[in-house]
């Protein structure tokens, strides 16, 4: 009966609403928890319904989801991870590792990408793929991102050779109006020349609040900082984003580079991106280059730059040759 009711609600919300000058769409997602099966107190019922709603949204919205014990378990483990992450910085559990970026023609290292690492005392090594999303949802990414940026700029400012330093920016940071001032402050504080800093932004970071992101990005670029589009090809509307934003570089996602020499489809995509970069006067970097065959392919296609295990894994800076 509940499912049938949900279907009815979803169907009722589907039609476009005519508002005269424009048409509006209403999105509906439904989370359900049942008394007394899922919980006995109002508070817990609401919390479980909320957890189910959260799942319904991540299943693509416009759908309904019953609460299940495993949703609750997942939510709790996520909340516990967030609690640990909150303390990670203060406890000194975060560190930054650096991965070399090289030119393809003569294979010289021209810079490093800063990548954050978390070794939790209780959980061990946790991948950024697992904790960055939690940091983003909880707003912790503002503190963590600022710390990484300051750490990476301080590190690079101390290098004997003025190589480039690339730092990842999250969508949440991009939406912060304080970002340009923060970057300016870090550059002054560390003495790093603005043109040695490159910020990496994914497409999904842009589309969330396009106008605000564009505005912030233009202010950041006015400082003389470079901006790269990360994981190119995996988001949506890549092409229109490329045209609207003042990017300096495209980073081709590693999923297209893996085995590219032996995969006609991937090869065609990489070839097209490299050609597009050339036409738009953008540098193109191939991510995740692991083999000589992949490198040889990129060399033939005249791709300019590469990063990947073939040149070096992300590592602690003491162990990297940065002269
Ligand atoms: P990303 O920015 O695209 O970073 C590249 C990822 O590819 C890194 O994963 C790197 O370790 C991995 N990688 C590099 N070379 C190879 C290779 O040859 N083969 C394979 N299979 N993988 C390679 P990592 O360090 O796990 O980071 C994952 C993602 O987490 C990053 O993707 C980035 O989006 C995010 N991230 C990492 N550090 C930060 C940070 O400080 N701030 C923000 N906002 N995001 C970060
Ligand atoms: Mg990156
Ligand atoms: Mg990437």
Short mmCIF file of C-alpha atoms and ligand atoms in Angstrom, two decimals, residues 99 113-117 127-129 132 136 141 148 168-170 173 200 202 230-231 254 287-290 307-310 314, ligand 1:
data_model
loop_
_atom_site.label_atom_id
_atom_site.label_comp_id
_atom_site.label_asym_id
_atom_site.label_seq_id
_atom_site.Cartn_x
_atom_site.Cartn_y
_atom_site.Cartn_z
CA UNK A 99 53.15 12.95 -7.86
CA UNK A 113 50.36 17.29 -8.05
CA UNK A 114 49.61 17.48 -4.33
CA UNK A 115 47.36 14.65 -3.11
CA UNK A 116 46.08 14.38 0.44
CA UNK A 117 46.50 11.18 2.48
CA UNK A 127 41.55 6.55 0.39
CA UNK A 128 40.70 10.15 -0.55
CA UNK A 129 37.95 8.65 -2.74
CA UNK A 132 36.84 13.55 0.36
CA UNK A 136 32.61 17.80 1.17
CA UNK A 141 36.74 20.18 3.07
CA UNK A 148 46.50 21.17 1.76
CA UNK A 168 42.90 19.87 -6.23
CA UNK A 169 39.97 22.13 -5.40
CA UNK A 170 36.59 20.80 -4.40
CA UNK A 173 35.77 25.44 -1.98
CA UNK A 200 42.58 21.34 -10.58
CA UNK A 202 36.45 18.69 -11.96
CA UNK A 230 40.58 17.43 -13.95
CA UNK A 231 39.18 14.02 -14.97
CA UNK A 254 42.91 7.88 -16.52
CA UNK A 287 46.50 10.98 -16.35
CA UNK A 288 47.31 7.47 -15.18
CA UNK A 289 50.06 6.58 -17.65
CA UNK A 290 51.35 3.23 -16.46
CA UNK A 307 51.35 11.81 -15.12
CA UNK A 308 51.15 8.29 -13.78
CA UNK A 309 52.92 5.39 -12.16
CA UNK A 310 55.31 5.17 -15.13
CA UNK A 314 52.42 9.86 -5.36
P1 LIG B 1 42.80 13.11 -9.12
O1 LIG B 1 42.98 14.55 -8.79
O2 LIG B 1 42.33 12.80 -10.50
O3 LIG B 1 44.17 12.42 -8.80
C1 LIG B 1 44.70 11.38 -9.54
C2 LIG B 1 44.49 10.07 -8.86
O4 LIG B 1 45.01 9.04 -9.69
C3 LIG B 1 45.24 9.95 -7.54
O5 LIG B 1 44.44 9.14 -6.69
C4 LIG B 1 46.49 9.19 -7.94
O6 LIG B 1 47.08 8.49 -6.88
C5 LIG B 1 45.95 8.27 -8.98
N1 LIG B 1 46.98 7.84 -9.96
C6 LIG B 1 48.05 8.54 -10.37
N2 LIG B 1 48.75 7.86 -11.30
C7 LIG B 1 48.10 6.71 -11.51
C8 LIG B 1 48.34 5.56 -12.37
O7 LIG B 1 49.30 5.50 -13.15
N3 LIG B 1 47.44 4.56 -12.33
C9 LIG B 1 46.36 4.59 -11.49
N4 LIG B 1 45.53 3.55 -11.51
N5 LIG B 1 46.10 5.65 -10.65
C10 LIG B 1 46.96 6.68 -10.67
P2 LIG B 1 44.21 9.48 -5.18
O8 LIG B 1 45.45 10.08 -4.60
O9 LIG B 1 43.63 8.27 -4.55
O10 LIG B 1 43.14 10.63 -5.22
C11 LIG B 1 41.86 10.39 -5.70
C12 LIG B 1 41.10 11.66 -5.91
O11 LIG B 1 40.83 12.31 -4.65
C13 LIG B 1 41.88 12.70 -6.71
O12 LIG B 1 41.76 12.42 -8.08
C14 LIG B 1 41.18 13.97 -6.30
O13 LIG B 1 40.01 14.15 -7.03
C15 LIG B 1 40.81 13.69 -4.86
N6 LIG B 1 41.79 14.37 -3.99
C16 LIG B 1 43.01 13.96 -3.58
N7 LIG B 1 43.59 14.90 -2.81
C17 LIG B 1 42.73 15.94 -2.73
C18 LIG B 1 42.74 17.23 -2.08
O14 LIG B 1 43.70 17.63 -1.42
N8 LIG B 1 41.63 18.01 -2.23
C19 LIG B 1 40.55 17.61 -2.97
N9 LIG B 1 39.51 18.43 -3.08
N10 LIG B 1 40.51 16.44 -3.61
C20 LIG B 1 41.58 15.60 -3.49
#
